[in-house]
XYZ file of N, CA and C in Angstrom:
678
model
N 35.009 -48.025 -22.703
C 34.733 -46.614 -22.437
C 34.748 -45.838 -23.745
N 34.163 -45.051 -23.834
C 33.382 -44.494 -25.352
C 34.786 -43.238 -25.441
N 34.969 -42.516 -26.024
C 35.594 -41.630 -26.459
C 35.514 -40.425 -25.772
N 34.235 -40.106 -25.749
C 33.771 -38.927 -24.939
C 33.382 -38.807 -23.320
N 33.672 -39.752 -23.035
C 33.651 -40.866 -21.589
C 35.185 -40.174 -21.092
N 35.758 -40.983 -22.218
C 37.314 -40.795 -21.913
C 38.062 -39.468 -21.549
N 37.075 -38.730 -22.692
C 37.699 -36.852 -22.795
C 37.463 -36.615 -20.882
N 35.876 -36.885 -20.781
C 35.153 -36.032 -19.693
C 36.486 -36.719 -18.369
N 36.941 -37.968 -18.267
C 37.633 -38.863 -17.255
C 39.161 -37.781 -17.158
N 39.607 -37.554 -18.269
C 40.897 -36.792 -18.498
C 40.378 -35.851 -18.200
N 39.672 -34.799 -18.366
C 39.824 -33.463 -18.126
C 39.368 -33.645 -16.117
N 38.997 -34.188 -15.564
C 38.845 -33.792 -14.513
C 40.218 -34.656 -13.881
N 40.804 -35.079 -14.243
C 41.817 -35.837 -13.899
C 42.830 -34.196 -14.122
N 42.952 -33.664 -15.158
C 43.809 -32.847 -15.803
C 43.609 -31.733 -14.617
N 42.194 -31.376 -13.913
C 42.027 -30.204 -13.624
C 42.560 -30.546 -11.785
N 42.506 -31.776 -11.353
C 42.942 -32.025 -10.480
C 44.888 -31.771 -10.294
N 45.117 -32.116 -11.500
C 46.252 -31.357 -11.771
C 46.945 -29.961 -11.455
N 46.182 -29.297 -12.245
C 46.079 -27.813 -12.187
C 46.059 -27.484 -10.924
N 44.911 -28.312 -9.819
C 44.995 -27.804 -8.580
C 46.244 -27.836 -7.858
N 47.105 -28.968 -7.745
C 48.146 -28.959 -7.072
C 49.815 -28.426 -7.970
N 49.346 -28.269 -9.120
C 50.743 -28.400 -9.928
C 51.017 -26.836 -9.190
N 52.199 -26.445 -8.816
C 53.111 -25.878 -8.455
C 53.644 -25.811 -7.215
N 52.591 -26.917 -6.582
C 52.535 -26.874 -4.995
C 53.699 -28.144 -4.576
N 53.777 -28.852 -5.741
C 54.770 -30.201 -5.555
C 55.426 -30.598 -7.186
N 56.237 -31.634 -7.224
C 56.978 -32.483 -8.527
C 55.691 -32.677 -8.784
N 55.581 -33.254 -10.395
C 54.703 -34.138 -10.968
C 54.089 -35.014 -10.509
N 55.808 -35.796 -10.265
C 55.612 -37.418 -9.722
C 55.051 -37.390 -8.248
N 55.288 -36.196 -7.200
C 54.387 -36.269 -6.319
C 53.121 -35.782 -6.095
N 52.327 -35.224 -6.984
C 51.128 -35.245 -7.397
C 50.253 -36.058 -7.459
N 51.260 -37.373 -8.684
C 50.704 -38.135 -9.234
C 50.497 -39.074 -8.117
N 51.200 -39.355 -7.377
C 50.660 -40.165 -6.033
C 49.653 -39.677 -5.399
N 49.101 -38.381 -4.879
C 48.312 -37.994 -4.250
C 46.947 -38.522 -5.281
N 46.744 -38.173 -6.520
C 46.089 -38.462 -7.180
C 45.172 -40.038 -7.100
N 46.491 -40.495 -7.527
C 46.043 -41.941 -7.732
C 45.814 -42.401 -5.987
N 46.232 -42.093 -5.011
C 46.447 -42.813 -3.546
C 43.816 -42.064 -3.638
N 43.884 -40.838 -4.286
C 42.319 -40.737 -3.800
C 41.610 -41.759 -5.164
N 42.327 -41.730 -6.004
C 41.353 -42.105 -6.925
C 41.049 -43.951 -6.223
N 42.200 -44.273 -5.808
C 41.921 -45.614 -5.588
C 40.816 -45.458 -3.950
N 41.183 -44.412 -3.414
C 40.117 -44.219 -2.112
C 38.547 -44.664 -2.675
N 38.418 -43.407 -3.416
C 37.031 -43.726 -4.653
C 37.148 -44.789 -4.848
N 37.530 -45.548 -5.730
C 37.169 -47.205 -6.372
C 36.997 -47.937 -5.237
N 38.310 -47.730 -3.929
C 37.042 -48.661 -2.825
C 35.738 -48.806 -2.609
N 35.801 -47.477 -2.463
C 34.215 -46.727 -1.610
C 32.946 -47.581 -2.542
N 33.135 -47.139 -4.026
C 32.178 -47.273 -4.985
C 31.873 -48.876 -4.733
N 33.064 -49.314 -5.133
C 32.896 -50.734 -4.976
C 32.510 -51.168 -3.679
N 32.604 -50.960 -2.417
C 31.805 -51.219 -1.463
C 30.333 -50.839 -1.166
N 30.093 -49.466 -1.834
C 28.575 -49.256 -1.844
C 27.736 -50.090 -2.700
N 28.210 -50.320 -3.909
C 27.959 -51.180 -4.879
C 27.301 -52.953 -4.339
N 28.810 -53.056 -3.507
C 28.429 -54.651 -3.115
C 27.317 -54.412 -1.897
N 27.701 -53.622 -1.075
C 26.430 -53.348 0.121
C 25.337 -53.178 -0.333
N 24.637 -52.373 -1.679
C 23.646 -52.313 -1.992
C 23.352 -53.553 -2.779
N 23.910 -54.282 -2.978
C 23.436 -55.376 -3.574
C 23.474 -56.453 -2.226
N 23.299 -56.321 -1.486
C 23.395 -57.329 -0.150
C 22.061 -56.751 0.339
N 21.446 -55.663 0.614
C 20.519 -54.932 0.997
C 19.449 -54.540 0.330
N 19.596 -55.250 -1.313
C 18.365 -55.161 -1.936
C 17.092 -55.831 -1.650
N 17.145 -56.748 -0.951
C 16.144 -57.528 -0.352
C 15.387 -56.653 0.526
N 16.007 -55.989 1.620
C 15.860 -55.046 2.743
C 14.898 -53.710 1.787
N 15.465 -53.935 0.585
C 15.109 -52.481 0.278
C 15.761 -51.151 0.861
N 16.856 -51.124 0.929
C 17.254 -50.210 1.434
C 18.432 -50.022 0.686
N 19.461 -48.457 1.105
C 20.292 -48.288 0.086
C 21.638 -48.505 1.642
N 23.070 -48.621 0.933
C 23.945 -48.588 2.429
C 23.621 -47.597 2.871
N 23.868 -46.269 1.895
C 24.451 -44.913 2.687
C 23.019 -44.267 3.411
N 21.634 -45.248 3.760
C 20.492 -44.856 4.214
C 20.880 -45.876 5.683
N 21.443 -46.623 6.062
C 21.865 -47.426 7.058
C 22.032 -46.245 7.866
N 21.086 -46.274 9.327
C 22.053 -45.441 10.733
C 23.224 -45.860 11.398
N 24.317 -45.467 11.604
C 25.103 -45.897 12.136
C 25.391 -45.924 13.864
N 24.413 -45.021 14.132
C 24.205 -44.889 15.357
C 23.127 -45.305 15.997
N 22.715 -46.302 15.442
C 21.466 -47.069 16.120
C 21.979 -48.373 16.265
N 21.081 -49.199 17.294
C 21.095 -50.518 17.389
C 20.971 -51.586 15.969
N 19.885 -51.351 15.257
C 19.853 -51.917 13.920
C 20.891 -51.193 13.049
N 21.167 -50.486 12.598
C 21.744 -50.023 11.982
C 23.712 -50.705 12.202
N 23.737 -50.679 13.363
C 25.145 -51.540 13.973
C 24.867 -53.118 13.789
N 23.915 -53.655 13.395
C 23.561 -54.974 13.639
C 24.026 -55.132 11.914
N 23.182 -54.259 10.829
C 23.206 -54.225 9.287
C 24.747 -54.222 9.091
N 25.928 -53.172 9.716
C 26.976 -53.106 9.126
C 27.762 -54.526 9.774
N 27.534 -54.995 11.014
C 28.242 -55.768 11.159
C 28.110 -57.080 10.292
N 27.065 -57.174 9.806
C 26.671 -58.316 8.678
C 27.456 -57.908 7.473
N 27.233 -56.945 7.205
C 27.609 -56.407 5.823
C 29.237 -56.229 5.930
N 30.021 -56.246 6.865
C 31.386 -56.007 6.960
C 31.753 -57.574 7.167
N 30.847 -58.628 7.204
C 31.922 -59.877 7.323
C 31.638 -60.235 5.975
N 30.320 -60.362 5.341
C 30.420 -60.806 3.765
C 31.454 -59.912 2.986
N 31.660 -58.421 3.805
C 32.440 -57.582 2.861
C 34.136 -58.353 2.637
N 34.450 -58.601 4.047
C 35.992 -59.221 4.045
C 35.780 -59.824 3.189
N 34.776 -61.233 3.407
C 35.365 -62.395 2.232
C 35.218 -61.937 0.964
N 34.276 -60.910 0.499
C 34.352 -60.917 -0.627
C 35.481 -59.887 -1.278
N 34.791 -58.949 -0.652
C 35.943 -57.427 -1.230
C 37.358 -57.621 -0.509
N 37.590 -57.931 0.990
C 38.832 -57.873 1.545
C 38.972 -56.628 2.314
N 38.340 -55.764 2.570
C 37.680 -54.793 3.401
C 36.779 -54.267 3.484
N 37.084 -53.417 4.325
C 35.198 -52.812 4.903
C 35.365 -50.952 4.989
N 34.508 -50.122 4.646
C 34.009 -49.028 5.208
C 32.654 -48.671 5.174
N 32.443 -48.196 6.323
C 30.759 -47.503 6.503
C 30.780 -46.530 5.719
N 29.189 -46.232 5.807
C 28.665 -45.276 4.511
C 29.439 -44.037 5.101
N 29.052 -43.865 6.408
C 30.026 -42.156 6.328
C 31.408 -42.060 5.920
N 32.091 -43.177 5.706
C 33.299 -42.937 5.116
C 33.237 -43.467 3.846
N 32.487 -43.385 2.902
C 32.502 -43.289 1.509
C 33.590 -42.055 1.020
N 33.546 -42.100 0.159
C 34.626 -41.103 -0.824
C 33.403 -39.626 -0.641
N 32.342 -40.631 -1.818
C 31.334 -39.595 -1.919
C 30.468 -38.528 -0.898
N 30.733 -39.237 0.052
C 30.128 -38.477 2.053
C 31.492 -37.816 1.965
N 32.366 -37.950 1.884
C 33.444 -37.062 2.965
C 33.991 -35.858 1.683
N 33.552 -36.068 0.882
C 33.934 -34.986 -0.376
C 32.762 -33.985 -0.788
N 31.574 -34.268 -0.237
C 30.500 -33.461 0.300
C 30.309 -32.614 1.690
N 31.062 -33.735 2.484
C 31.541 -32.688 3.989
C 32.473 -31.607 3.848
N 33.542 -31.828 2.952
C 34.925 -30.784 2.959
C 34.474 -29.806 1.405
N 33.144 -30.172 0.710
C 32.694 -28.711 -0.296
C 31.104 -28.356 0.478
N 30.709 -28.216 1.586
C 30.318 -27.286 2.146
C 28.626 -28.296 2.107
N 28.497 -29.340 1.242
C 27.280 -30.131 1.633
C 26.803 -30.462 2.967
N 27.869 -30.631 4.016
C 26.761 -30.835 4.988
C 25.965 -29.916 5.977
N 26.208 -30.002 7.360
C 24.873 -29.511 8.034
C 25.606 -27.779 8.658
N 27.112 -27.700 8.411
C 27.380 -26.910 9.123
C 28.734 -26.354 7.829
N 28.400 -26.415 6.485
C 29.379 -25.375 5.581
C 30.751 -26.387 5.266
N 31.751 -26.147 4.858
C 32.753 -27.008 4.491
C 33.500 -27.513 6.015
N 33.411 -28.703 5.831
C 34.358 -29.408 7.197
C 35.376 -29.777 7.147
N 36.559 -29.547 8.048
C 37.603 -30.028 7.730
C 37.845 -31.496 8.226
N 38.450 -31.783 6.378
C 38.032 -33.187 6.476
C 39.846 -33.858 6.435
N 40.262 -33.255 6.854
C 42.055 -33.664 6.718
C 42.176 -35.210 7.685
N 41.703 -34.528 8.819
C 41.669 -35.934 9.863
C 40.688 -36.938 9.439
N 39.595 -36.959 9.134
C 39.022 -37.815 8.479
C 39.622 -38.674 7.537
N 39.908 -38.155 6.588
C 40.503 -38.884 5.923
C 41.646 -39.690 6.124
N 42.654 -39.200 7.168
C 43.526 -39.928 7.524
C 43.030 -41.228 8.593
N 42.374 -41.339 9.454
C 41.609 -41.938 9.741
C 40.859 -42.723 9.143
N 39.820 -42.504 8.106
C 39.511 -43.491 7.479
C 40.360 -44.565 6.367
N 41.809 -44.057 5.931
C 42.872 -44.566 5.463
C 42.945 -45.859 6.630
N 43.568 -45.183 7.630
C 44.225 -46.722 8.778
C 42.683 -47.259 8.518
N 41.501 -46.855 8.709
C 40.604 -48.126 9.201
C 40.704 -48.737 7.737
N 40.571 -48.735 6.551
C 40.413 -49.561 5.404
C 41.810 -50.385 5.557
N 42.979 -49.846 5.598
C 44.154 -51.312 6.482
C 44.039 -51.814 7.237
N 43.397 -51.584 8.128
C 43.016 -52.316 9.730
C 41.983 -53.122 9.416
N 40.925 -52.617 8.685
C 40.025 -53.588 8.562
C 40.645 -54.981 7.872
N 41.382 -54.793 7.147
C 41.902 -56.325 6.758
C 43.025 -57.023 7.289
N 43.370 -56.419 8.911
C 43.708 -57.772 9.422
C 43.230 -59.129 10.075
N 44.206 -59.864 9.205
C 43.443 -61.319 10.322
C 43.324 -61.579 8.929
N 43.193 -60.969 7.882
C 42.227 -61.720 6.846
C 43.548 -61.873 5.262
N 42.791 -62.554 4.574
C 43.545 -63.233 3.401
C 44.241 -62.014 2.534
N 43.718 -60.715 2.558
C 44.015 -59.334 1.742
C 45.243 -58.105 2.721
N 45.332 -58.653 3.629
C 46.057 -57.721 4.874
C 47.293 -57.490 3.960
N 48.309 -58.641 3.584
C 49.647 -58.185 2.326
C 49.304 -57.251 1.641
N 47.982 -56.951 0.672
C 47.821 -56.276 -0.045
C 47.355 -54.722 0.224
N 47.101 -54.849 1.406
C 46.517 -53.185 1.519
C 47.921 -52.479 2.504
N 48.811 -53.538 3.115
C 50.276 -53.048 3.562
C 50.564 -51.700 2.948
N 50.471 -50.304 3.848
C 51.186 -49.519 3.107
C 50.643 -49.036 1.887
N 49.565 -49.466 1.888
C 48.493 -48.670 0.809
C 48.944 -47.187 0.157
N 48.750 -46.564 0.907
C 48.412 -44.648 1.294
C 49.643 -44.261 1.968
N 50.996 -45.086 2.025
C 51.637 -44.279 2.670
C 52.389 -43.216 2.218
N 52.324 -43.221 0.883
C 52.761 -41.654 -0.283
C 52.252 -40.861 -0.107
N 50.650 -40.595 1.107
C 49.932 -39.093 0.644
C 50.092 -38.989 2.211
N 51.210 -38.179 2.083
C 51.075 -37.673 3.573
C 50.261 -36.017 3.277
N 48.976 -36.301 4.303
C 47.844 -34.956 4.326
C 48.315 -33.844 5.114
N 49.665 -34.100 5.688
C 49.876 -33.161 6.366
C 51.091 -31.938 6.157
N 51.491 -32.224 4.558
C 52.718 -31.907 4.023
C 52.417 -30.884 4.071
N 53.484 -29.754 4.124
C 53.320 -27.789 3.734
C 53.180 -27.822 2.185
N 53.721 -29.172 1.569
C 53.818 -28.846 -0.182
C 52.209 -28.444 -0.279
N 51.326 -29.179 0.300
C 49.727 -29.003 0.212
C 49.383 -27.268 0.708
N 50.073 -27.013 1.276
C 49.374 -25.505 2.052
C 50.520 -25.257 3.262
N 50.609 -24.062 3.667
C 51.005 -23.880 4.345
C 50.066 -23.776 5.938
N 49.361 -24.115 5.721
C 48.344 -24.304 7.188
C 47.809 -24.976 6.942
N 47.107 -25.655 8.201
C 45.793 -27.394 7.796
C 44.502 -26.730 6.892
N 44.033 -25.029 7.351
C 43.098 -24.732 6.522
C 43.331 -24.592 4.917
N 44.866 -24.293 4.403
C 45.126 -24.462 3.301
C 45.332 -25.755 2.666
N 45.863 -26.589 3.337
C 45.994 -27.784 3.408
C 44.366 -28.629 2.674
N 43.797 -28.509 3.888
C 42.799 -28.803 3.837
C 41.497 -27.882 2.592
N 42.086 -26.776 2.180
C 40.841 -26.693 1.031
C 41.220 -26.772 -0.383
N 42.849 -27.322 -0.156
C 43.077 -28.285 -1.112
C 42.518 -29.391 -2.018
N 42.732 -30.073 -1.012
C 42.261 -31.648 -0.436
C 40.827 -31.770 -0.290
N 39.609 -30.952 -0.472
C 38.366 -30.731 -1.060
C 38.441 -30.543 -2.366
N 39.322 -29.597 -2.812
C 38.847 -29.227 -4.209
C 39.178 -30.442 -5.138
N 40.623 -31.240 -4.898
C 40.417 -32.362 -5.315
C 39.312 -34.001 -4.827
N 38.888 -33.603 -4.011
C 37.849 -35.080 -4.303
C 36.495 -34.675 -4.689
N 36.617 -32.567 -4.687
C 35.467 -32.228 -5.614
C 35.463 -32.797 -6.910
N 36.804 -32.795 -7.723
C 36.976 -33.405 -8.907
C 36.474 -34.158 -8.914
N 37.343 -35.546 -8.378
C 37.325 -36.688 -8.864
C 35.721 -37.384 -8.653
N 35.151 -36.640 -7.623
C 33.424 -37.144 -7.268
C 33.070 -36.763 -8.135
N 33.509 -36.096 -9.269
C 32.483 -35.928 -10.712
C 33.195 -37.099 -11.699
N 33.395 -37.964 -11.077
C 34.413 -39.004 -12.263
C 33.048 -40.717 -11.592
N 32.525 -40.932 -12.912
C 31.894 -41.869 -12.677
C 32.231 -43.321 -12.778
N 32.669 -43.888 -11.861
C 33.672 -45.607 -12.082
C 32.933 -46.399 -13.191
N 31.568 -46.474 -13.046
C 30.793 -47.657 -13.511
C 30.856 -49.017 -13.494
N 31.107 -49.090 -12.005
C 31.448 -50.435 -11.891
C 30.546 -51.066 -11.883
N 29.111 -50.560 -12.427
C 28.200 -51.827 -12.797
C 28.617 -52.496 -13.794
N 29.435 -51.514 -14.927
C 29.695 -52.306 -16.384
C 31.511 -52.671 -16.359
N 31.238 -54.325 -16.200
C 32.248 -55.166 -16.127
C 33.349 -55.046 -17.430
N 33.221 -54.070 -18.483
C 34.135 -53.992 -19.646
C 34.415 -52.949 -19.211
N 33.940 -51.976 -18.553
C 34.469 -50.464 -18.328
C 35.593 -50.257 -17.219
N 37.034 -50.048 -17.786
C 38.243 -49.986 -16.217
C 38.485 -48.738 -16.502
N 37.519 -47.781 -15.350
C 38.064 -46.286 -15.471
C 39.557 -46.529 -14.640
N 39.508 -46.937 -13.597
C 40.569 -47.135 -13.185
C 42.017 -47.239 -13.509
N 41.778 -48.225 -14.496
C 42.895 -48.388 -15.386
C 43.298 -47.219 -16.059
N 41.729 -47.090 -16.618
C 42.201 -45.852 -17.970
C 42.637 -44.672 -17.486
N 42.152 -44.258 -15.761
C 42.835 -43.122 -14.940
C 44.357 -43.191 -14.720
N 44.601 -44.353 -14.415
C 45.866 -45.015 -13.733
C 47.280 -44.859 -15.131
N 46.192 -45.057 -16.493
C 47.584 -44.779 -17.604
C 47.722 -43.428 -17.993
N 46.090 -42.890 -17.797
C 46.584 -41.202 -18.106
C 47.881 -40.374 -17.490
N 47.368 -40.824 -16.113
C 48.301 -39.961 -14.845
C 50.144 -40.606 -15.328
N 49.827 -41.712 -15.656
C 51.634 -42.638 -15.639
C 51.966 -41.723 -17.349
N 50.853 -41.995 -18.163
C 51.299 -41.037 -19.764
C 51.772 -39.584 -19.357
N 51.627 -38.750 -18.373
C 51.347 -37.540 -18.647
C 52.378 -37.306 -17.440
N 52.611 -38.488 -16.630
C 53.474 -37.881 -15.711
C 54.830 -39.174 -15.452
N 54.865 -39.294 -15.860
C 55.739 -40.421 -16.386
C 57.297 -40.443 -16.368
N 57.779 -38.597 -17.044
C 59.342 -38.455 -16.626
C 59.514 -38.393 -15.275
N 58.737 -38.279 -14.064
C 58.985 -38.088 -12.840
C 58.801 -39.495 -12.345
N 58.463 -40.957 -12.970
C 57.999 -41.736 -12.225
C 58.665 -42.609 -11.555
N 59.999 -42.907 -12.214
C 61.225 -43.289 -11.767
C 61.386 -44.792 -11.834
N 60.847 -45.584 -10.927
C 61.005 -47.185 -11.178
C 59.204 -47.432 -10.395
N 58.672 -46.500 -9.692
C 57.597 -46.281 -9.493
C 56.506 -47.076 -10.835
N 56.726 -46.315 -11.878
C 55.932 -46.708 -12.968
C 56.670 -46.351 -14.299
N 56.843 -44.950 -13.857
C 57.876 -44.598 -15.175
C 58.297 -44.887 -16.417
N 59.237 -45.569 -15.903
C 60.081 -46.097 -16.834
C 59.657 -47.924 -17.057
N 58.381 -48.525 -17.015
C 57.768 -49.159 -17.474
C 56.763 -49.095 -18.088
N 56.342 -47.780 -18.220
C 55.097 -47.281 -19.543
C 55.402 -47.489 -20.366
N 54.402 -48.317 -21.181
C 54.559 -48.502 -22.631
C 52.878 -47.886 -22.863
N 52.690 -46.896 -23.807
C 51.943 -46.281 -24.253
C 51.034 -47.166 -24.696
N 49.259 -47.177 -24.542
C 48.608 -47.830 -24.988
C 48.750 -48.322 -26.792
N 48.763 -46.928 -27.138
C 48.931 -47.209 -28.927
C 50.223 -48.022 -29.379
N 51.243 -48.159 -28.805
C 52.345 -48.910 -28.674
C 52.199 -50.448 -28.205
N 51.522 -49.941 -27.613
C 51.361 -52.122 -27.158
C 50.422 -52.487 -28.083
N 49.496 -51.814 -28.494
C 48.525 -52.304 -29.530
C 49.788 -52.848 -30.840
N 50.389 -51.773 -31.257
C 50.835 -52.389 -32.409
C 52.149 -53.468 -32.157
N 52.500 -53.432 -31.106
C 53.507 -54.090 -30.496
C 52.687 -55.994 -30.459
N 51.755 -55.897 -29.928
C 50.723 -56.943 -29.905
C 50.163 -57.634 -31.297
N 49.841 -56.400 -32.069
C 49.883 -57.002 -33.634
C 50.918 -57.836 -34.213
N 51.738 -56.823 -34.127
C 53.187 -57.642 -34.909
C 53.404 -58.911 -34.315
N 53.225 -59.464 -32.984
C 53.711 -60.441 -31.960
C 52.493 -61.695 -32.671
N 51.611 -61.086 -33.154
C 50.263 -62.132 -33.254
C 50.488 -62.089 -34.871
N 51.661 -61.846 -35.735
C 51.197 -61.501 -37.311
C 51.002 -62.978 -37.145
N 50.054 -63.778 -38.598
C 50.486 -64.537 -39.037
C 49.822 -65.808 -37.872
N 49.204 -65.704 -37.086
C 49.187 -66.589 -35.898
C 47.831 -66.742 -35.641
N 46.722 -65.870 -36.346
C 45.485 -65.636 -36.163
C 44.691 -66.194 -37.333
């Protein structure tokens, strides 16, 4: 990731910040944060692999009907190659990118409240992987962002135009998971632990070691050996 990649990744990370900082701790921020950013990296990565399953078809996922006969025939194909490969499944309407366009006023009827949605589409991305080899791993995923806290708002409508303005952010944060050297993820995942870090506790905390620190930490370990 280029430098200026990096700035643009931090500042909308930073401004997602801004949105909630006084409404909660750091350290519970920083969960809400990271519990959507990893929502996103599903999504992407499932549109990603679906459109590459559907290039033949010519078609894109999030152009799939879901309410048609074919269209139910496409996802059910596309949700069993999805287990084995990815380890879960979501349909195009529950992308990151669809439901963060419903709750900033993109769709057919102005901003929707997307609070239940989202909680909902949480259990189905755990549910979808039971039975299967990934079910340990998605255990308890999301259970840090409770959507229904007063720290978020004191009503579901405050609550809830919260909880837009952040996945307005982060939908301007581009993964690139076409390019296999690029881990925004990562590089999201150390900003938030660098910057929020005295609150993190055994969480992450107090196992940060600063990127520029392991670099030279890594040198010294390799003097002489190369």
């Amino acid at each position: 990731m280029s430098e200026d990649q990096k700035r643009q990744l931090n500042q909308q990370l930073w401004n997602i910040a801004n949105t909630l900082r006084g409404k909660m701790d750091a350290d519970e921020f920083r969960d809400y944060i990271l519990g959507f950013i990893f929502y996103k990296y599903l999504s992407e990565k499932m549109e990603l692999y679906a459109n590459g399953i559907l290039k033949e078809d010519k078609i894109k996922y999030l152009a799939i009907p879901e309410d048609t006969k074919q269209g139910q025939e496409y996802l059910e194909a596309i949700k069993e190659e999805s287990l084995e490969k990815l380890g879960y499944f979501l349909k195009p309407s529950e992308l990151f990118g669809q439901v963060a366009k419903r709750g900033n006023g993109n769709g057919k009827h102005g901003n929707a409240f997307i609070i239940e949605d989202i909680q909902r589409i949480l259990i189905n991305i755990q549910n979808s992987t039971m039975g299967t080899a990934s079910e340990e791993d998605f255990d308890h995923l999301f259970e840090d962002m409770d959507l229904n806290s007063t720290k978020l708002g004191k009503t579901a409508e405050q609550r809830n135009e919260v909880i837009a303005k952040v996945l307005a952010h982060l939908d301007k944060i581009d993964f690139q998971l076409e390019q296999s050297e690029i881990d925004v993820l990562g590089d999201a995942y150390e900003y938030l632990i660098a910057q929020f870090a005295s609150g993190a506790g055994k969480k992450a905390g107090e196992f940060y070691t600063p990127q520029q620190a392991s670099k030279i930490l890594a040198r010294i370990v390799t003097l002489g050996k190369t």
